[in-house]
Amino acid sequence: MKQLSPTSNNIKISAKELKLGNLVAFPTETVYGLGADGLNPIAVSKIFETKKRPTFNPLILHINSMQMLNKIAWLKEKKIEKLLDKFWPGPLTIILPKKEIVPDIVTAGLETVAVRMPNNKIALQLIKELGNPIAAPSANSFGKLSPTTAEHVAKQLSEKVDIILDGGSCNVGVESTIVKITKDKNYLLRPGGISVEELESVAGKFENLNNENKPDSPGQLKIHYAPEIPIYFFDEEKIIENRYKNLGGLFFRKSKLEKYFSSIKILSQKGNLNEAAANVFSFLHEFENENVDMIFVETIEYSGLGNAIMDRLSKAVNKFR
Ligand code: AMP
Ligand code: MG
């Protein structure tokens, strides 16, 4: 791990590291972020691996210009533009319909993406040098304190991150406010660096997103991505019983059961968990588009990223139990 001062040359070096698919921790005005090239699914999988997040939570994409925003998301409501004009760059994250280019692992399979333009010169220059949005959650291990200095990051992640850009301490120090705006309503998904009162002075009343999307812990939405098609873990008897239907098989590696399936997708030929994580949501989407009758998925060992993959797959499978 290298801890670098944020000179423009070091920011260029950091952007190169990101282009190679590696991780860089960098300062924003809220907390330090653990960044990966947001359009490279394998690089994004390393964020989950490094943080040891037990599941795939959707990530925020950090951008430096409206042009970059237009590359990744649809801006449909005039109200949204008013909010962005007023609060960007700044600690406001907005949920928008995503464009095709955004990898499924970033949004955990959702059709929407969270976007923010941070108010920090180092972050903005890093994004500009990369030329792509940077996916970044806080640069801490899951369940540990969010880092507001480069030293906090080094203490937790020095073994695992390639570069830490040292930009001193973060001046906001709490995470961003997350909102979702529809034609008729404004929703607050997570309170943060910008107060609801400030938001309401620009866009009218906000309500907390409740009922089935109720936050289950501070700032965390309970989002279950599950395909529409019945999905089960591998069960040889059940597969053979249903062999005359159109079966989709989501395999980790190659398997002798392949002959029973009309469509097969292999998460990783080499059995690589990063690659498997990067593919899991997009393959489930593909099965939906192919209209298979049932999907069977192979179980993966619960270690490293295998935990996150199995957590998401179990949630999908539970829907059909
Ligand atoms: P953080 O972990 O601080 O980077 O914040 C990321 C949080 O943003 C996630 O835990 C979600 O609660 C929220 N989030 C990200 N993407 C979405 C989305 N597409 N829809 C709803 N919430 C999202
Ligand atoms: Mg966090």
Short mmCIF file of C-alpha atoms and ligand atoms in Angstrom, two decimals:
data_model
loop_
_atom_site.label_atom_id
_atom_site.label_comp_id
_atom_site.label_asym_id
_atom_site.label_seq_id
_atom_site.Cartn_x
_atom_site.Cartn_y
_atom_site.Cartn_z
CA MET A 1 0.00 0.00 0.00
CA LYS A 2 1.19 3.51 -0.86
CA GLN A 3 -0.09 6.55 0.99
CA LEU A 4 0.32 9.48 -1.41
CA SER A 5 -0.04 13.22 -1.07
CA PRO A 6 -2.66 14.51 -3.51
CA THR A 7 -0.36 16.19 -6.04
CA SER A 8 -1.67 16.23 -9.57
CA ASN A 9 0.94 13.65 -10.57
CA ASN A 10 -0.11 11.33 -7.74
CA ILE A 11 -3.74 11.71 -8.74
CA LYS A 12 -2.75 10.65 -12.27
CA ILE A 13 -0.92 7.62 -10.84
CA SER A 14 -4.04 6.77 -8.82
CA ALA A 15 -6.28 7.04 -11.87
CA LYS A 16 -3.96 4.61 -13.69
CA GLU A 17 -4.32 2.16 -10.82
CA LEU A 18 -8.12 2.45 -11.14
CA LYS A 19 -7.87 1.88 -14.89
CA LEU A 20 -6.01 -1.37 -14.16
CA GLY A 21 -9.01 -2.54 -12.12
CA ASN A 22 -7.40 -1.93 -8.72
CA LEU A 23 -8.68 -0.06 -5.67
CA VAL A 24 -7.78 3.45 -4.53
CA ALA A 25 -8.97 5.05 -1.29
CA PHE A 26 -9.59 8.77 -1.70
CA PRO A 27 -11.03 11.67 0.28
CA THR A 28 -14.47 13.18 -0.26
CA GLU A 29 -16.13 15.86 1.83
CA THR A 30 -18.23 13.22 3.65
CA VAL A 31 -15.88 10.30 4.45
CA TYR A 32 -13.01 8.51 2.68
CA GLY A 33 -14.18 6.30 -0.16
CA LEU A 34 -12.90 2.93 -1.31
CA GLY A 35 -12.96 3.48 -5.05
CA ALA A 36 -13.03 1.28 -8.13
CA ASP A 37 -13.71 2.02 -11.79
CA GLY A 38 -17.53 2.09 -11.65
CA LEU A 39 -17.93 0.64 -15.13
CA ASN A 40 -15.62 -2.35 -14.53
CA PRO A 41 -17.59 -5.13 -12.79
CA ILE A 42 -14.54 -7.16 -11.71
CA ALA A 43 -12.96 -4.07 -10.16
CA VAL A 44 -16.24 -3.35 -8.34
CA SER A 45 -16.33 -6.92 -6.99
CA LYS A 46 -13.02 -6.17 -5.22
CA ILE A 47 -14.78 -3.49 -3.16
CA PHE A 48 -17.12 -6.08 -1.65
CA GLU A 49 -14.26 -8.51 -1.13
CA THR A 50 -12.06 -5.91 0.57
CA LYS A 51 -14.77 -4.52 2.83
CA LYS A 52 -15.97 -8.04 3.63
CA ARG A 53 -19.53 -6.87 3.14
CA PRO A 54 -21.69 -9.91 3.84
CA THR A 55 -23.95 -9.01 0.95
CA PHE A 56 -24.04 -6.88 -2.16
CA ASN A 57 -25.40 -3.49 -1.19
CA PRO A 58 -25.82 -1.17 -4.14
CA LEU A 59 -23.00 1.35 -4.43
CA ILE A 60 -22.92 5.07 -5.12
CA LEU A 61 -21.32 6.20 -8.39
CA HIS A 62 -19.29 9.38 -8.03
CA ILE A 63 -19.17 11.72 -11.01
CA ASN A 64 -17.49 15.01 -11.84
CA SER A 65 -19.76 16.47 -14.52
CA MET A 66 -23.31 16.53 -15.83
CA GLN A 67 -21.95 15.01 -19.01
CA MET A 68 -20.82 11.97 -17.04
CA LEU A 69 -24.22 11.84 -15.32
CA ASN A 70 -25.92 11.65 -18.71
CA LYS A 71 -23.74 8.69 -19.62
CA ILE A 72 -25.04 6.58 -16.73
CA ALA A 73 -28.56 7.72 -15.79
CA TRP A 74 -31.80 9.31 -17.01
CA LEU A 75 -32.80 12.72 -15.72
CA LYS A 76 -36.54 12.91 -16.07
CA GLU A 77 -37.87 15.40 -13.53
CA LYS A 78 -37.29 19.15 -13.64
CA LYS A 79 -37.29 19.14 -9.81
CA ILE A 80 -34.20 16.96 -9.86
CA GLU A 81 -32.28 19.46 -11.93
CA LYS A 82 -33.17 22.18 -9.42
CA LEU A 83 -31.83 20.05 -6.57
CA LEU A 84 -28.64 19.21 -8.40
CA ASP A 85 -28.07 22.85 -9.36
CA LYS A 86 -28.33 23.86 -5.75
CA PHE A 87 -26.56 21.00 -3.93
CA TRP A 88 -23.96 19.60 -6.31
CA PRO A 89 -21.12 19.25 -5.85
CA GLY A 90 -22.06 18.21 -2.30
CA PRO A 91 -23.30 15.50 0.08
CA LEU A 92 -26.49 14.69 -1.84
CA THR A 93 -26.98 11.29 -3.50
CA ILE A 94 -29.83 10.86 -5.90
CA ILE A 95 -31.43 7.62 -7.11
CA LEU A 96 -32.06 7.67 -10.86
CA PRO A 97 -33.10 5.17 -13.55
CA LYS A 98 -29.85 3.63 -14.79
CA LYS A 99 -28.58 3.32 -18.32
CA GLU A 100 -27.40 0.03 -19.78
CA ILE A 101 -23.70 0.90 -19.34
CA VAL A 102 -23.89 0.60 -15.51
CA PRO A 103 -22.85 -2.92 -14.43
CA ASP A 104 -25.43 -4.89 -12.44
CA ILE A 105 -23.03 -5.48 -9.56
CA VAL A 106 -22.99 -1.71 -8.90
CA THR A 107 -26.77 -1.56 -8.43
CA ALA A 108 -27.13 -5.09 -6.98
CA GLY A 109 -29.43 -5.92 -9.87
CA LEU A 110 -31.71 -2.88 -9.47
CA GLU A 111 -32.84 -0.76 -12.41
CA THR A 112 -31.85 2.40 -10.58
CA VAL A 113 -28.45 3.80 -9.70
CA ALA A 114 -27.30 6.07 -6.87
CA VAL A 115 -25.21 9.05 -8.07
CA ARG A 116 -23.33 11.87 -6.38
CA MET A 117 -20.95 14.66 -7.33
CA PRO A 118 -18.62 15.07 -4.35
CA ASN A 119 -17.44 18.49 -3.23
CA ASN A 120 -13.75 17.66 -2.98
CA LYS A 121 -11.13 18.77 -5.49
CA ILE A 122 -9.04 15.61 -5.15
CA ALA A 123 -12.05 13.35 -5.74
CA LEU A 124 -13.23 15.42 -8.70
CA GLN A 125 -9.80 15.39 -10.34
CA LEU A 126 -9.44 11.64 -9.80
CA ILE A 127 -12.79 11.00 -11.51
CA LYS A 128 -11.81 13.32 -14.35
CA GLU A 129 -8.49 11.55 -14.88
CA LEU A 130 -10.19 8.16 -14.90
CA GLY A 131 -12.86 9.41 -17.30
CA ASN A 132 -15.41 7.04 -15.72
CA PRO A 133 -17.55 7.27 -12.60
CA ILE A 134 -15.95 5.88 -9.44
CA ALA A 135 -17.95 3.39 -7.39
CA ALA A 136 -17.14 3.99 -3.75
CA PRO A 137 -18.61 3.08 -0.38
CA SER A 138 -16.84 4.19 2.78
CA ALA A 139 -13.26 2.90 3.02
CA ASN A 140 -13.71 0.76 6.14
CA SER A 141 -14.29 -2.90 6.86
CA PHE A 142 -17.94 -3.87 7.20
CA GLY A 143 -19.29 -2.90 10.61
CA LYS A 144 -16.32 -0.72 11.56
CA LEU A 145 -16.23 3.06 11.88
CA SER A 146 -16.29 5.17 8.75
CA PRO A 147 -12.88 6.76 8.06
CA THR A 148 -12.49 10.54 7.99
CA THR A 149 -8.68 10.61 7.68
CA ALA A 150 -6.15 8.68 5.58
CA GLU A 151 -4.81 7.18 8.83
CA HIS A 152 -8.22 5.69 9.63
CA VAL A 153 -8.19 4.02 6.22
CA ALA A 154 -4.63 2.74 6.64
CA LYS A 155 -5.47 1.28 10.05
CA GLN A 156 -8.23 -0.88 8.60
CA LEU A 157 -7.27 -1.54 5.00
CA SER A 158 -3.52 -1.02 4.57
CA GLU A 159 -2.98 -4.62 3.45
CA LYS A 160 -5.76 -4.55 0.91
CA VAL A 161 -5.80 -1.24 -0.86
CA ASP A 162 -3.24 -0.27 -3.48
CA ILE A 163 -3.15 3.49 -2.93
CA ILE A 164 -4.52 5.84 -0.30
CA LEU A 165 -4.68 9.47 -1.43
CA ASP A 166 -4.16 11.56 1.68
CA GLY A 167 -6.34 14.67 1.58
CA GLY A 168 -6.39 15.41 5.32
CA SER A 169 -9.63 15.21 7.26
CA CYS A 170 -13.08 15.25 5.73
CA ASN A 171 -15.02 18.41 6.55
CA VAL A 172 -18.56 17.00 6.57
CA GLY A 173 -17.71 13.71 8.28
CA VAL A 174 -21.10 12.03 7.85
CA GLU A 175 -22.40 10.19 4.81
CA SER A 176 -24.47 11.84 2.10
CA THR A 177 -28.23 12.36 2.18
CA ILE A 178 -29.92 9.91 -0.21
CA VAL A 179 -33.12 10.88 -2.01
CA LYS A 180 -35.40 9.53 -4.69
CA ILE A 181 -37.63 11.91 -6.64
CA THR A 182 -40.71 10.89 -8.60
CA LYS A 183 -43.19 13.06 -10.49
CA ASP A 184 -45.55 13.31 -7.50
CA LYS A 185 -43.39 12.57 -4.50
CA ASN A 186 -39.99 13.13 -2.93
CA TYR A 187 -38.54 10.44 -0.72
CA LEU A 188 -35.78 10.58 1.85
CA LEU A 189 -33.92 7.25 1.89
CA ARG A 190 -31.13 8.22 4.27
CA PRO A 191 -30.53 11.39 6.25
CA GLY A 192 -27.04 12.80 5.84
CA GLY A 193 -24.89 15.83 5.10
CA ILE A 194 -27.75 17.95 3.70
CA SER A 195 -30.81 18.48 5.90
CA VAL A 196 -34.38 17.73 4.82
CA GLU A 197 -35.27 21.37 5.49
CA GLU A 198 -32.68 22.50 2.96
CA LEU A 199 -34.00 20.01 0.40
CA GLU A 200 -37.61 21.03 1.04
CA SER A 201 -36.82 24.69 0.41
CA VAL A 202 -35.97 23.71 -3.17
CA ALA A 203 -38.18 20.73 -4.04
CA GLY A 204 -41.18 20.75 -1.64
CA LYS A 205 -42.18 18.17 0.95
CA PHE A 206 -40.14 14.97 1.49
CA GLU A 207 -41.40 11.77 3.09
CA ASN A 208 -39.47 8.88 4.57
CA LEU A 209 -39.61 5.89 2.32
CA ASN A 210 -41.61 3.38 4.33
CA ASN A 211 -43.68 0.17 4.15
CA GLU A 212 -41.97 -2.58 2.17
CA ASN A 213 -38.96 -0.39 1.46
CA LYS A 214 -38.56 0.51 5.07
CA PRO A 215 -34.97 1.07 6.08
CA ASP A 216 -33.97 -1.87 8.28
CA SER A 217 -30.97 -0.16 9.84
CA PRO A 218 -29.81 3.44 9.68
CA GLY A 219 -29.31 4.37 6.07
CA GLN A 220 -29.82 0.88 4.74
CA LEU A 221 -32.72 0.08 2.52
CA LYS A 222 -34.03 -3.42 2.50
CA ILE A 223 -33.79 -4.17 -1.16
CA HIS A 224 -34.44 -7.65 -2.39
CA TYR A 225 -33.52 -8.32 -5.91
CA ALA A 226 -35.07 -11.56 -7.10
CA PRO A 227 -35.86 -12.66 -10.62
CA GLU A 228 -39.50 -13.12 -11.64
CA ILE A 229 -38.76 -16.70 -12.63
CA PRO A 230 -38.77 -19.41 -9.93
CA ILE A 231 -35.21 -19.99 -8.80
CA TYR A 232 -33.88 -22.91 -6.71
CA PHE A 233 -30.58 -24.20 -5.48
CA PHE A 234 -29.28 -27.30 -7.25
CA ASP A 235 -31.26 -30.38 -6.40
CA GLU A 236 -30.55 -33.28 -8.74
CA GLU A 237 -33.90 -34.98 -8.18
CA LYS A 238 -35.86 -31.82 -8.83
CA ILE A 239 -33.80 -31.04 -11.93
CA ILE A 240 -34.46 -34.48 -13.40
CA GLU A 241 -38.15 -34.24 -12.54
CA ASN A 242 -38.39 -30.96 -14.52
CA ARG A 243 -36.07 -31.86 -17.36
CA TYR A 244 -38.72 -31.39 -20.09
CA LYS A 245 -39.20 -27.75 -19.13
CA ASN A 246 -36.95 -24.91 -20.24
CA LEU A 247 -34.40 -24.93 -17.47
CA GLY A 248 -31.80 -22.24 -16.91
CA GLY A 249 -28.67 -23.39 -15.10
CA LEU A 250 -26.47 -20.96 -13.22
CA PHE A 251 -23.27 -22.91 -12.64
CA PHE A 252 -20.19 -21.89 -10.75
CA ARG A 253 -17.99 -24.21 -12.79
CA LYS A 254 -18.75 -26.83 -15.41
CA SER A 255 -21.03 -29.64 -14.22
CA LYS A 256 -22.19 -33.10 -15.28
CA LEU A 257 -25.81 -31.98 -14.95
CA GLU A 258 -25.52 -29.63 -17.94
CA LYS A 259 -27.44 -31.99 -20.24
CA TYR A 260 -30.75 -31.25 -18.50
CA PHE A 261 -30.65 -27.51 -19.20
CA SER A 262 -31.73 -25.48 -22.21
CA SER A 263 -29.61 -22.50 -21.17
CA ILE A 264 -26.42 -22.60 -19.16
CA LYS A 265 -24.37 -19.77 -17.74
CA ILE A 266 -21.11 -20.34 -15.98
CA LEU A 267 -20.29 -17.72 -13.35
CA SER A 268 -16.57 -18.34 -13.71
CA GLN A 269 -14.87 -20.98 -15.84
CA LYS A 270 -11.83 -20.75 -13.59
CA GLY A 271 -13.84 -20.80 -10.39
CA ASN A 272 -12.80 -17.22 -9.63
CA LEU A 273 -15.06 -15.52 -7.07
CA ASN A 274 -14.42 -11.97 -8.34
CA GLU A 275 -15.57 -12.98 -11.77
CA ALA A 276 -18.55 -14.87 -10.35
CA ALA A 277 -19.62 -11.84 -8.30
CA ALA A 278 -19.30 -9.58 -11.31
CA ASN A 279 -21.57 -11.88 -13.35
CA VAL A 280 -24.26 -13.02 -10.95
CA PHE A 281 -26.87 -10.27 -11.36
CA SER A 282 -26.40 -9.85 -15.11
CA PHE A 283 -26.81 -13.59 -15.68
CA LEU A 284 -30.07 -13.60 -13.72
CA HIS A 285 -31.29 -10.71 -15.88
CA GLU A 286 -30.33 -12.67 -18.98
CA PHE A 287 -32.38 -15.67 -17.84
CA GLU A 288 -35.35 -13.35 -17.42
CA ASN A 289 -34.94 -12.11 -20.98
CA GLU A 290 -34.70 -15.67 -22.25
CA ASN A 291 -37.99 -16.62 -20.54
CA VAL A 292 -36.78 -19.91 -19.09
CA ASP A 293 -39.35 -21.70 -16.89
CA MET A 294 -37.12 -22.30 -13.90
CA ILE A 295 -33.59 -21.44 -12.81
CA PHE A 296 -31.33 -23.75 -10.83
CA VAL A 297 -28.22 -22.32 -9.23
CA GLU A 298 -25.21 -24.13 -7.93
CA THR A 299 -24.25 -23.29 -4.36
CA ILE A 300 -20.90 -21.63 -3.73
CA GLU A 301 -18.66 -22.07 -0.76
CA TYR A 302 -19.29 -19.50 1.98
CA SER A 303 -15.87 -17.89 1.97
CA GLY A 304 -14.75 -14.42 0.93
CA LEU A 305 -17.01 -13.10 -1.81
CA GLY A 306 -18.84 -16.43 -1.71
CA ASN A 307 -20.69 -15.05 1.34
CA ALA A 308 -22.04 -12.08 -0.58
CA ILE A 309 -22.96 -14.17 -3.60
CA MET A 310 -24.75 -16.79 -1.48
CA ASP A 311 -26.52 -14.13 0.59
CA ARG A 312 -28.08 -12.58 -2.52
CA LEU A 313 -28.86 -15.92 -4.14
CA SER A 314 -30.48 -17.20 -0.93
CA LYS A 315 -32.72 -14.12 -0.80
CA ALA A 316 -33.79 -14.80 -4.38
CA VAL A 317 -34.37 -18.51 -3.70
CA ASN A 318 -36.31 -17.78 -0.49
CA LYS A 319 -38.91 -15.94 -2.53
CA PHE A 320 -39.93 -19.29 -4.09
CA ARG A 321 -39.80 -21.59 -1.09
P1 AMP B 1 -22.80 3.84 1.32
O1 AMP B 1 -22.77 2.45 1.87
O2 AMP B 1 -22.65 4.90 2.34
O3 AMP B 1 -21.90 4.01 0.15
O4 AMP B 1 -24.27 4.08 0.76
C1 AMP B 1 -24.82 3.26 -0.18
C2 AMP B 1 -26.27 3.15 0.13
O5 AMP B 1 -27.00 3.79 -0.89
C3 AMP B 1 -26.78 1.72 0.07
O6 AMP B 1 -26.57 1.04 1.28
C4 AMP B 1 -28.24 1.91 -0.22
O7 AMP B 1 -28.96 2.10 0.97
C5 AMP B 1 -28.26 3.19 -1.04
N1 AMP B 1 -28.46 2.90 -2.46
C6 AMP B 1 -27.53 2.74 -3.41
N2 AMP B 1 -28.07 2.49 -4.61
C7 AMP B 1 -29.40 2.48 -4.42
C8 AMP B 1 -30.52 2.29 -5.28
N3 AMP B 1 -30.37 2.02 -6.57
N4 AMP B 1 -31.75 2.35 -4.73
C9 AMP B 1 -31.90 2.63 -3.42
N5 AMP B 1 -30.89 2.83 -2.56
C10 AMP B 1 -29.65 2.76 -3.05
MG MG B 2 -20.37 2.90 4.91
#
